[in-house]
Coordinates of C-alpha atoms in Angstrom, one line a residue:
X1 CA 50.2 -3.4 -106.9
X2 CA 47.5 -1.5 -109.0
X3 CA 47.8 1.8 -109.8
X4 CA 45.2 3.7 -109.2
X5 CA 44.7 6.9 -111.1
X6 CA 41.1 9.1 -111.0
X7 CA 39.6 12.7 -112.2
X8 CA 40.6 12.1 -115.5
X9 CA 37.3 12.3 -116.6
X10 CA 35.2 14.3 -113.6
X11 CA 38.6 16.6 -112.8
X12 CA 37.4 15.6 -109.0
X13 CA 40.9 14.9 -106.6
X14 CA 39.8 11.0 -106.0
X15 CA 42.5 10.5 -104.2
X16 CA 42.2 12.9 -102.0
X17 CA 38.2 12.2 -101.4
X18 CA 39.5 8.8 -100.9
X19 CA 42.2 9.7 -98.3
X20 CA 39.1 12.0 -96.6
X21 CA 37.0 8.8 -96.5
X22 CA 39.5 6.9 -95.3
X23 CA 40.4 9.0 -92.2
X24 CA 36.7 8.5 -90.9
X25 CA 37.1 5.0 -91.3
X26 CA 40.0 4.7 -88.8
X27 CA 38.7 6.4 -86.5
X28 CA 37.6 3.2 -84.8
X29 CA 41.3 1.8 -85.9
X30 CA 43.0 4.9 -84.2
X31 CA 41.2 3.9 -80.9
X32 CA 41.7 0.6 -80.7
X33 CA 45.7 1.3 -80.9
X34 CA 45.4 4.0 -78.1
X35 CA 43.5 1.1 -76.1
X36 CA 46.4 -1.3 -77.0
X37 CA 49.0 1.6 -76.1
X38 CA 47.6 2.5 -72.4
X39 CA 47.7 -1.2 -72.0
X40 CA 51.3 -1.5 -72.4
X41 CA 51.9 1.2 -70.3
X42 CA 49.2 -0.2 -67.8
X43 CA 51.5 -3.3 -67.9
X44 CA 55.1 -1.2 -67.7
X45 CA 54.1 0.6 -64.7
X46 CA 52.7 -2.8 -63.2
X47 CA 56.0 -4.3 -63.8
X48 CA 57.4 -1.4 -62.3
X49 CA 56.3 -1.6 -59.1
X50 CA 57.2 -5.4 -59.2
X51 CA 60.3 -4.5 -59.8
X52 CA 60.9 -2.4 -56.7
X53 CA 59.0 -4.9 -54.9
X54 CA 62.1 -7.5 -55.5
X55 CA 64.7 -5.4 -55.1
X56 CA 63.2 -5.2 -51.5
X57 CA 62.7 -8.6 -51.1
X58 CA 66.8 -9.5 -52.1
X59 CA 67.4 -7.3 -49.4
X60 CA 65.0 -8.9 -46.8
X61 CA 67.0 -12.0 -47.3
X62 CA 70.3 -10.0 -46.3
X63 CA 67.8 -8.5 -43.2
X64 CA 67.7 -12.1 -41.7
X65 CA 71.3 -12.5 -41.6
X66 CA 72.8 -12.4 -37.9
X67 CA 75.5 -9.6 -39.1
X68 CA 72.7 -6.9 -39.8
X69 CA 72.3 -6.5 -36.4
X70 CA 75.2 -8.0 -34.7
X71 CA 78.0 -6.8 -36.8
X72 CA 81.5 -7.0 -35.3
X73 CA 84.4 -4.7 -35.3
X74 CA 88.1 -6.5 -34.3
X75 CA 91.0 -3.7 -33.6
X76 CA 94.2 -4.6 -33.1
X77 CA 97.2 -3.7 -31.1
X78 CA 99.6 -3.6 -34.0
X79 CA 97.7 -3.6 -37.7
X80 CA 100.8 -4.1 -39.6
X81 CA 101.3 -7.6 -37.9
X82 CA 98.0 -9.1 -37.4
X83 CA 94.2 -8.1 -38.1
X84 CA 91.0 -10.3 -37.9
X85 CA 86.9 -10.0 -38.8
X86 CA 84.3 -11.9 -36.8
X87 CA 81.4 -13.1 -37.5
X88 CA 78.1 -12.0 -35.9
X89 CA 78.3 -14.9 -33.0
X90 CA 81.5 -14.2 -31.3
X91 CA 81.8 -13.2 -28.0
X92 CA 83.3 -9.8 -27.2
X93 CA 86.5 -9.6 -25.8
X94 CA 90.1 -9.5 -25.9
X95 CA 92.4 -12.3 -27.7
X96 CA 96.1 -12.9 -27.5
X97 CA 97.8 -13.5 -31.1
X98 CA 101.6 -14.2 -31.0
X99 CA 102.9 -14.8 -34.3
X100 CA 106.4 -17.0 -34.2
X101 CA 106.5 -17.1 -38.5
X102 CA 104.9 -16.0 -41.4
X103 CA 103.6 -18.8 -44.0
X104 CA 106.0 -18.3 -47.3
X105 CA 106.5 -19.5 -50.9
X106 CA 109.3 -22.2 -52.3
X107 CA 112.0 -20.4 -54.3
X108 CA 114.8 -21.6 -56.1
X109 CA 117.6 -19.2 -58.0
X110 CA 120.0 -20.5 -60.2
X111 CA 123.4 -21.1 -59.0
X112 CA 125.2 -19.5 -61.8
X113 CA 124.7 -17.1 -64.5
X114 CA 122.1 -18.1 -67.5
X115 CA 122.5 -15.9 -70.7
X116 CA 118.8 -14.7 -71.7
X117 CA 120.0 -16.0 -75.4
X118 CA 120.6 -19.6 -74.4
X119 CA 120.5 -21.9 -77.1
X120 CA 117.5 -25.0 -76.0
X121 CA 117.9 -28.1 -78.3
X122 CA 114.7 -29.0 -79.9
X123 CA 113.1 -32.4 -78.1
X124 CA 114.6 -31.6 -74.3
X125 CA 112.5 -31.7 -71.6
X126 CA 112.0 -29.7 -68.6
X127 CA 110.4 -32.3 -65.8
X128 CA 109.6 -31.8 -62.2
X129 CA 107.3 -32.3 -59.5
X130 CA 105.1 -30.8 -57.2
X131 CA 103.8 -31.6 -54.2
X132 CA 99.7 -31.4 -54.0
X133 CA 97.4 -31.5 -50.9
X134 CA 97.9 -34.9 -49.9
X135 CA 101.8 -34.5 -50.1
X136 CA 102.1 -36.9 -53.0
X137 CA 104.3 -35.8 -56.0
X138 CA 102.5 -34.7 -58.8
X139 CA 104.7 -34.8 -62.3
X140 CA 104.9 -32.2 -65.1
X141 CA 106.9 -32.7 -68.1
X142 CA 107.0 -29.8 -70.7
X143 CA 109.3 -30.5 -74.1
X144 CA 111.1 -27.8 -76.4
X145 CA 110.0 -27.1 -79.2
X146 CA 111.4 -25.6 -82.5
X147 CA 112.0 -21.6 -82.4
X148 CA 111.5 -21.8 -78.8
X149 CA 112.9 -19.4 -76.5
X150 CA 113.8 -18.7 -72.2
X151 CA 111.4 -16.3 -72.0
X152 CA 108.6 -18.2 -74.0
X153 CA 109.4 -21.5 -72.3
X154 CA 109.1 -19.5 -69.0
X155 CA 105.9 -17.9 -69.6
X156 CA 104.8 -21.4 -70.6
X157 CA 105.3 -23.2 -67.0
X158 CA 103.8 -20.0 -65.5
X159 CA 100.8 -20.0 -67.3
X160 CA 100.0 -23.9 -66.3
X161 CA 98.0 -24.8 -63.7
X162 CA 101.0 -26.3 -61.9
X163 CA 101.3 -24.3 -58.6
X164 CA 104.7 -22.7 -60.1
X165 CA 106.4 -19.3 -61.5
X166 CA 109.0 -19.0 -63.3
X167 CA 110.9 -16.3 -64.9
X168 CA 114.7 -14.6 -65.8
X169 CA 116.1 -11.6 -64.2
X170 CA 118.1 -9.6 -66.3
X171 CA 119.6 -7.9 -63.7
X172 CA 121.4 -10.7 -62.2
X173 CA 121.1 -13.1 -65.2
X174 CA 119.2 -16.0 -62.8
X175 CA 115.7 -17.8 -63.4
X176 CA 114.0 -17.8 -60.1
X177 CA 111.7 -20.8 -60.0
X178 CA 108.4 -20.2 -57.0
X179 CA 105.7 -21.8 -56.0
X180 CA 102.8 -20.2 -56.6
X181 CA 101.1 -20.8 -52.7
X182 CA 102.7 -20.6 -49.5
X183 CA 103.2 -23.2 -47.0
X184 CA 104.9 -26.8 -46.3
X185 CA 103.2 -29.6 -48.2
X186 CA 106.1 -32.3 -46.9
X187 CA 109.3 -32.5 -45.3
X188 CA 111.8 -31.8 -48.3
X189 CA 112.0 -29.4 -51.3
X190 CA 108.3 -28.6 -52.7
X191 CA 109.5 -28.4 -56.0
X192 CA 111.3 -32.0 -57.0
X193 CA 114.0 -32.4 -59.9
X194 CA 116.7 -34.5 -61.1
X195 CA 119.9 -32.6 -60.8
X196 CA 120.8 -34.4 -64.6
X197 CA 117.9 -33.0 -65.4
X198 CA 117.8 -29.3 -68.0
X199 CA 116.7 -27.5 -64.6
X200 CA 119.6 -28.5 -63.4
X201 CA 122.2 -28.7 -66.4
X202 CA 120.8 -25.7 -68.3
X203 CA 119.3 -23.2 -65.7
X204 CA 122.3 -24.1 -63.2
X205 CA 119.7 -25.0 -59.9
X206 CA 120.2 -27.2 -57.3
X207 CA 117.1 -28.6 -55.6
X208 CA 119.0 -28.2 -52.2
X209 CA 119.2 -25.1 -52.5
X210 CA 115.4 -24.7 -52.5
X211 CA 114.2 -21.8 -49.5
X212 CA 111.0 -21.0 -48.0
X213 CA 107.7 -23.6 -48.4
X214 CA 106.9 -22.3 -44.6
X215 CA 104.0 -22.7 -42.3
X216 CA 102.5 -20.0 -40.4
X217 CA 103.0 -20.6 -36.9
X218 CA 101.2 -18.7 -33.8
X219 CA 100.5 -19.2 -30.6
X220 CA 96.4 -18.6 -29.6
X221 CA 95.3 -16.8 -26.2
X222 CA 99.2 -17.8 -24.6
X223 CA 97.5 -21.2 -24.5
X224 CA 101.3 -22.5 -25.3
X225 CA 99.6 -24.7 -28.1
X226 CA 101.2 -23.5 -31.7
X227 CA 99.1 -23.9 -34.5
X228 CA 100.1 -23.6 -38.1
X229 CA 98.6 -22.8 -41.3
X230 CA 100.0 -23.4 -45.2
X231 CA 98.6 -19.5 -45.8
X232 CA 98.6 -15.9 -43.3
X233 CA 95.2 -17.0 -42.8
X234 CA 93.4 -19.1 -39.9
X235 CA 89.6 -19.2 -38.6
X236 CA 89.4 -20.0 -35.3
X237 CA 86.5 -19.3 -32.6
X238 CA 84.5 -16.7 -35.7
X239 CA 86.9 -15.0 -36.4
X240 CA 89.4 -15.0 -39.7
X241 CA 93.1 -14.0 -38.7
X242 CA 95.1 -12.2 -41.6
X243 CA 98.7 -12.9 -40.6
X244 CA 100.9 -9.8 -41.8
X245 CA 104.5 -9.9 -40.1
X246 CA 106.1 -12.0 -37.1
X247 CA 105.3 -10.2 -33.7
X248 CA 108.7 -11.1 -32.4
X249 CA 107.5 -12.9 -29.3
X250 CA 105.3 -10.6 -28.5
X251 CA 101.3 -10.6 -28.1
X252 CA 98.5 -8.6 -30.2
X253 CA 95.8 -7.8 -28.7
X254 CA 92.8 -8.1 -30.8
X255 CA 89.4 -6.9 -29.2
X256 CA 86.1 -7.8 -30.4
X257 CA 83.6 -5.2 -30.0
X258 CA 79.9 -4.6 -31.7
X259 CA 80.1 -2.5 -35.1
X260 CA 76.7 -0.6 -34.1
X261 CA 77.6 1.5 -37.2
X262 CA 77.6 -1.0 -39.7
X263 CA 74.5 -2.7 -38.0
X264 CA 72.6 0.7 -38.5
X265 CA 73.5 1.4 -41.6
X266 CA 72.0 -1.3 -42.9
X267 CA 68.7 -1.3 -41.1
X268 CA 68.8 2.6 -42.2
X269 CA 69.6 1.4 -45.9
X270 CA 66.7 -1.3 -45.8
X271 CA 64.4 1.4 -44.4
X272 CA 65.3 3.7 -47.2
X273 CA 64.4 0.4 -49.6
X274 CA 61.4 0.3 -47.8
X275 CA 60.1 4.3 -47.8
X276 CA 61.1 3.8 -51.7
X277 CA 58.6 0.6 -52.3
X278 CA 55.8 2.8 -50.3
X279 CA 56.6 6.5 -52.1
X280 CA 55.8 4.6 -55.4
X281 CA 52.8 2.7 -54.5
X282 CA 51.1 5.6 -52.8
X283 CA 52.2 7.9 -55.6
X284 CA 50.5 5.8 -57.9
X285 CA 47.3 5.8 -56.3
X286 CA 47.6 10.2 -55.9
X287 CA 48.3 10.6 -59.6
X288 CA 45.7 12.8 -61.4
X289 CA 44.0 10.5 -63.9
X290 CA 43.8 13.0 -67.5
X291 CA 41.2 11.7 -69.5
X292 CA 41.3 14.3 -71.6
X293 CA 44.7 12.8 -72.9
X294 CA 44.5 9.9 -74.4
X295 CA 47.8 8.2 -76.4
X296 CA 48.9 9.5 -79.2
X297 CA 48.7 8.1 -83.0
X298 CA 51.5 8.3 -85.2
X299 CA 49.7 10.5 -87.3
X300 CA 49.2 13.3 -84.3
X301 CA 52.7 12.4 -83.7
X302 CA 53.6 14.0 -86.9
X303 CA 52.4 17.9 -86.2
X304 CA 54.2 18.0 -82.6
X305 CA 57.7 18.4 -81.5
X306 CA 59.8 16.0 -79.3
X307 CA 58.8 18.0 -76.2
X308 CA 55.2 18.7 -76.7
X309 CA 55.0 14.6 -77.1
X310 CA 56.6 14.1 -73.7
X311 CA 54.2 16.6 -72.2
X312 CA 51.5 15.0 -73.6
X313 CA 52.4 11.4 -72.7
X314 CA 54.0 12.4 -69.0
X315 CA 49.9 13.4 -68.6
X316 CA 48.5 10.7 -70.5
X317 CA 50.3 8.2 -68.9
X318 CA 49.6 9.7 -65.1
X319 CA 46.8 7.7 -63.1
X320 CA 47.2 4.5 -65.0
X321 CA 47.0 2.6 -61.7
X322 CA 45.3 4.9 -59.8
X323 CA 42.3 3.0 -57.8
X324 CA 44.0 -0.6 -58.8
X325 CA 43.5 -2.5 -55.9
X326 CA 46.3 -4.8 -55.6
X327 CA 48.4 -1.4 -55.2
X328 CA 46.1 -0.3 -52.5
X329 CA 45.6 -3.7 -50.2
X330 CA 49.2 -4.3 -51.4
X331 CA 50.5 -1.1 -49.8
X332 CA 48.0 -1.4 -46.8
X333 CA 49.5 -4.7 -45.9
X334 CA 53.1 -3.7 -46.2
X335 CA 52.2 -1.2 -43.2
X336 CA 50.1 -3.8 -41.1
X337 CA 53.3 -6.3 -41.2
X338 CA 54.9 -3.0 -38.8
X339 CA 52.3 -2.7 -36.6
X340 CA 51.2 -5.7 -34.4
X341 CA 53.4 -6.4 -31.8
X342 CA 56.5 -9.4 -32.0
X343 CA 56.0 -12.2 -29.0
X344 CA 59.9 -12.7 -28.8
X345 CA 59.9 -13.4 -24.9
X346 CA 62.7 -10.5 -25.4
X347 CA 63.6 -6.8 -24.3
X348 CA 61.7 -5.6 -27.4
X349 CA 58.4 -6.5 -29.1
X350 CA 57.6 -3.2 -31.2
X351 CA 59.4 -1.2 -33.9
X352 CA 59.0 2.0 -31.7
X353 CA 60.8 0.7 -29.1
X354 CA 64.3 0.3 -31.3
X355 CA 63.4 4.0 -32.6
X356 CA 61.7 3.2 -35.9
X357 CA 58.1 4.6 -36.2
X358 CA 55.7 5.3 -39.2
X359 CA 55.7 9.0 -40.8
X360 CA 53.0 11.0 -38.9
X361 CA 52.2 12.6 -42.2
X362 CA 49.7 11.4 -43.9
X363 CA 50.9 12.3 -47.5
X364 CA 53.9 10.1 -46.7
X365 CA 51.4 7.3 -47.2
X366 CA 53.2 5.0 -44.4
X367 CA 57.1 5.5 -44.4
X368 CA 59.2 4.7 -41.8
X369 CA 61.3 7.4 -39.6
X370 CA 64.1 5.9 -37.7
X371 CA 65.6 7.8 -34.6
X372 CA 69.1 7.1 -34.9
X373 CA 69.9 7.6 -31.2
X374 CA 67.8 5.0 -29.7
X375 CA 68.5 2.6 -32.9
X376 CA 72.5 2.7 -32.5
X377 CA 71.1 2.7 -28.6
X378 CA 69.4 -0.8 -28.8
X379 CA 72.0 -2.4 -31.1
X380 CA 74.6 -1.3 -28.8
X381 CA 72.9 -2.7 -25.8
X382 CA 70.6 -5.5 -26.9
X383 CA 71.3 -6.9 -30.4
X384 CA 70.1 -10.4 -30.4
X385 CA 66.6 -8.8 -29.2
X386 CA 66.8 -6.5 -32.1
X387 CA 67.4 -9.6 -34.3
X388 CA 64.9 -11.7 -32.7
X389 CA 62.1 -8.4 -33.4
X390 CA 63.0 -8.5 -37.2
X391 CA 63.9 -11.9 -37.6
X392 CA 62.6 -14.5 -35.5
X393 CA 61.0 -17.7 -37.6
X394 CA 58.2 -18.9 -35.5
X395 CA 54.9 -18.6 -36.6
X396 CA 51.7 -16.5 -34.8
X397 CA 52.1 -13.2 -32.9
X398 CA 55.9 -14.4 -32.3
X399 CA 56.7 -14.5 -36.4
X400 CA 59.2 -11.6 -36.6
X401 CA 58.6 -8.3 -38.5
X402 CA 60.7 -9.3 -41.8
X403 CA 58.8 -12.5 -41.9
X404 CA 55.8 -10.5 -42.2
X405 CA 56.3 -8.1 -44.6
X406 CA 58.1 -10.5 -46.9
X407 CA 54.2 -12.4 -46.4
X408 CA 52.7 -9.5 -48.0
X409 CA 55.1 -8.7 -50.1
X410 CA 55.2 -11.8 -52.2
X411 CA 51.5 -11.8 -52.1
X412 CA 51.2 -8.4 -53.7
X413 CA 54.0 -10.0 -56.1
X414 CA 52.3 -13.0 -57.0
X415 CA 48.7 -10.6 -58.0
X416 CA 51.2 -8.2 -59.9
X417 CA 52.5 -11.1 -61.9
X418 CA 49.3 -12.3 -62.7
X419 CA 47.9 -8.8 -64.0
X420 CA 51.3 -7.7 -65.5
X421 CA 53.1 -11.0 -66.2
X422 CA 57.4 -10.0 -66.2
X423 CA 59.5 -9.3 -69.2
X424 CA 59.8 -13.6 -69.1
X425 CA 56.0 -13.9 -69.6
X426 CA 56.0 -16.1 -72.8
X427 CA 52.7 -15.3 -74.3
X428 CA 50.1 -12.3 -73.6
X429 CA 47.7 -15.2 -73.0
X430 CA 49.8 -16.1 -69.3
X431 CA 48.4 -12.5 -67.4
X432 CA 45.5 -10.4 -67.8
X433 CA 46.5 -7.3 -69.3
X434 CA 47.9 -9.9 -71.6
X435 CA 44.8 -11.2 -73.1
X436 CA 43.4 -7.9 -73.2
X437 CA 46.2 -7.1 -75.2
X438 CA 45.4 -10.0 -77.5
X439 CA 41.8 -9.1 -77.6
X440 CA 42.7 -5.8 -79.2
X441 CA 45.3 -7.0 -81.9
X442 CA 42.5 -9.2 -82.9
X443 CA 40.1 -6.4 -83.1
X444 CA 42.6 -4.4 -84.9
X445 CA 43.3 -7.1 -87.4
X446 CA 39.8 -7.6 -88.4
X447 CA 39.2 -3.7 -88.6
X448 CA 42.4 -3.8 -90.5
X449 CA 40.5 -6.3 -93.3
X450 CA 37.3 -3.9 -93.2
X451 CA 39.1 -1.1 -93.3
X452 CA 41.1 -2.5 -97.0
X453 CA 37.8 -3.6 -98.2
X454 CA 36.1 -0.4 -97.9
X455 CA 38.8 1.2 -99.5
X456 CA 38.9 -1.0 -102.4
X457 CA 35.0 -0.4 -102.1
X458 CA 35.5 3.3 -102.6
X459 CA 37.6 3.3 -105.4
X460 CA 35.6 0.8 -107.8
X461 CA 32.6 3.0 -107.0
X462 CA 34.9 6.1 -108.1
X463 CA 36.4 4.0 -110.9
X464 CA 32.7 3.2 -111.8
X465 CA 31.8 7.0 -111.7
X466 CA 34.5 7.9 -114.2
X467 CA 33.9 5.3 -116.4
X468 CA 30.3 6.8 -116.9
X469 CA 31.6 10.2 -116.7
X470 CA 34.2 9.5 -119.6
X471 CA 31.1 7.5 -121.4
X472 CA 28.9 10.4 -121.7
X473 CA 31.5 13.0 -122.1
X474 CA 32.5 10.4 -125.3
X475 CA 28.6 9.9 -126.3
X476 CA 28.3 14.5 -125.6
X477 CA 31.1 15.0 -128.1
X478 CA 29.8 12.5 -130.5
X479 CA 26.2 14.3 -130.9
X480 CA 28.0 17.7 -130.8
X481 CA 30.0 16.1 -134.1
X482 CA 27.1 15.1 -135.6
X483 CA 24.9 18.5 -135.3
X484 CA 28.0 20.9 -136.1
X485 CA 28.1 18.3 -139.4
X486 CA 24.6 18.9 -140.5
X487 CA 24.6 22.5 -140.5

């Protein structure tokens, strides 16, 4: 580094002449990183807007499911015995569930008292089987091991993927010994031992004595055919039966009816997605372009407080997209996909018809108002028409309204991308803003080499001037010696 000190001999601030000279020479520096900075945020708000663009399109895929529209409630007769969901396709109505037994673990208690201090001999081995899906017996073999304790050898077996629990009540001084799942895996005790074995010697249990290892067992629609299940849980006709207590030979009634709540409430919560994507690509194309703001270098940045730079950049940064038009055909397409009608062959073949129509207001730049009286009204009495209006796959004037937007959408996607890239863009060379991006930091880099030379330029020029200055000032004092000496 070379230190550069000057005025010695003119008394001039070089420096600060220097500085001065400097600044003008940035100038061109200065704007080229505010060009650089309102591309990046040209690109942020860009990616923005993508960004609200997919979070509509992952709910467009939940919008072709069957249940948006067809959801099903199931009450029952008696909760606290048996409860059921159903999926979009089943039939209303009223089913029979009689409940004869509940599906239950294997346990196994030791016979006798076991002392929580037990001494286990280093080397013995704990074996058993269990019983997997194909009812063969699967061995596991675990051995003491020096310092070991009940508890720790316990905790051991539970922890293993083994289909087994086991642990010591203090209370009664007994290790219980369960199986993890419920149900009968074959005729028999599901938890095999030797009776010469330490579960049996040690922890005093007696594989006869096992209880539990149950089926559920109910009887369907008094069709007098019992089914069974190794868990409280069985799918039959759409619908999932949670088994909760035996009915005691009685039926539960459980009565399949539409959920036209839950149906609306998502429509309403993908219309609110919707109005959301629209509010911020029409707002981007109203904001009030500032020109008269441009970014901010660090040194202006230096003079102004925290809240007079978020003034300025909130302005600055307004209108970056104003007039884009991938935003404006994007945004005109989303509200085309509404419009035209559905050839469905069904009750309903426009979006006003269900009770969902476009804002009348214009400054609402498209959104949707939805009528929830004649909504819940057509889900109630027509849903598969409803579904078939947003949904249906087929291609022309019968293509359903999702189908469309979600065209449009991933057009208006796809041009985003390639202006804007996404934050896994590689390079700034893959997207336009990108390589205008790159453009400038090459600018900026050879401005950055000019900029050094001329600086270095300036100071051997002042270096030069001093060198004469301090030449003649030498050269002054010399003839001024010379004179006073002859006199």
């Amino acid at each position: 580094m070379v230190m550069r000190v000057g005025g010695l001999a003119s008394g001039m601030d070089i420096e600060a002449m220097v500085d001065k000279l400097m600044k003008a020479e940035r100038i061109p520096l200065n704007k080229l990183e505010q060009d650089r900075t309102k591309l990046e945020w040209k690109r942020d708000a860009f990616r923005e807007i993508n960004s609200k663009l997919t979070e509509l399109d992952d709910l467009m895929f939940e919008m072709r499911k069957s249940v948006a529209y067809n959801a099903k409630n199931v009450s029952s007769t008696k909760e606290g015995a048996v409860t059921a969901t159903a999926n979009a396709d089943v039939a209303n109505g009223t089913y029979q569930i009689r409940v004869n037994q509940l599906a239950s673990t294997a346990i196994n208690v030791s016979t006798n008292t076991v002392k929580s201090d037990v001494q286990l001999v280093e080397g013995d081995e704990i074996a058993f089987n269990t019983i997997n899906e194909k009812g063969e017996e699967v061995p596991y073999t675990y051995t003491i091991q020096k310092g070991d304790t009940l508890t720790g050898v316990l905790k051991k077996i539970s922890r293993d993927d083994n289909n087994v629990r086991m642990f010591y009540d203090e209370q009664s001084e007994k290790v219980i010994m369960e199986t993890t799942r419920t149900g009968n895996y074959r005729d028999g005790a599901e938890i095999q031992f030797d009776n010469n074995s330490f579960l049996a010697n040690v922890l005093h249990m007696d594989m006869d004595k096992e209880s539990g290892g149950t089926n559920a067992r109910f009887e369907y629609n008094n069709s007098g055919l019992i089914m069974e299940s190794k868990t409280n849980s069985y799918k039959i006709n759409g619908m999932t039966l949670e088994f909760k207590q035996e009915t005691e030979g009685e039926n539960v009634s459980l009565t399949v009816t539409n959920d036209v709540d839950a149906s609306y409430e998502r429509i309403t919560e993908f219309v609110d997605k919707y109005n959301e994507v629209v509010e911020a690509l029409h707002k981007s194309q109203l904001e009030e372009r500032h020109r008269d703001y441009p970014p901010l270098t660090a040194e202006q940045k230096k003079d102004m407080s925290e809240n007079e730079i978020e003034l300025w950049e909130k302005r600055a940064k307004s209108g970056l997209l104003r007039g884009d038009t991938t935003i404006s055909n994007g945004l005109f397409n989303l509200r085309s996909s509404w419009y035209e009608k559905v050839d469905t062959g069904g009750e309903y073949t426009t979006l006003t018809q269900v009770g969902i129509e476009t804002s009348k207001d214009y400054l609402d730049g498209g959104k949707l108002i939805v009528n929830e009286k004649e909504l819940k009204t057509a889900l109630r009495e027509n849903p598969a028409d409803v579904q078939n209006l947003f949904t249906n796959s087929d291609e022309g004037n019968s293509r359903g309204l999702i189908q469309r937007l979600e065209d449009s959408l991933e057009t208006t996607k796809e041009q985003i991308s390639e202006k804007a890239g996404s934050i896994l863009t590689p390079s700034l060379e893959s997207y336009t803003l990108g390589k205008r991006m790159k453009d400038v930091d090459d600018r900026m880099e050879s401005l950055e080499d000019r900029i050094a030379q001329a600086e270095a330029r300036y100071w051997n020029q002042f270096t030069a001037m001093e060198k004469a200055i301090s030449r003649m000032n030498q050269q002054s004092a010399q003839l001024m010696s010379q004179f006073g000496g002859g006199m």
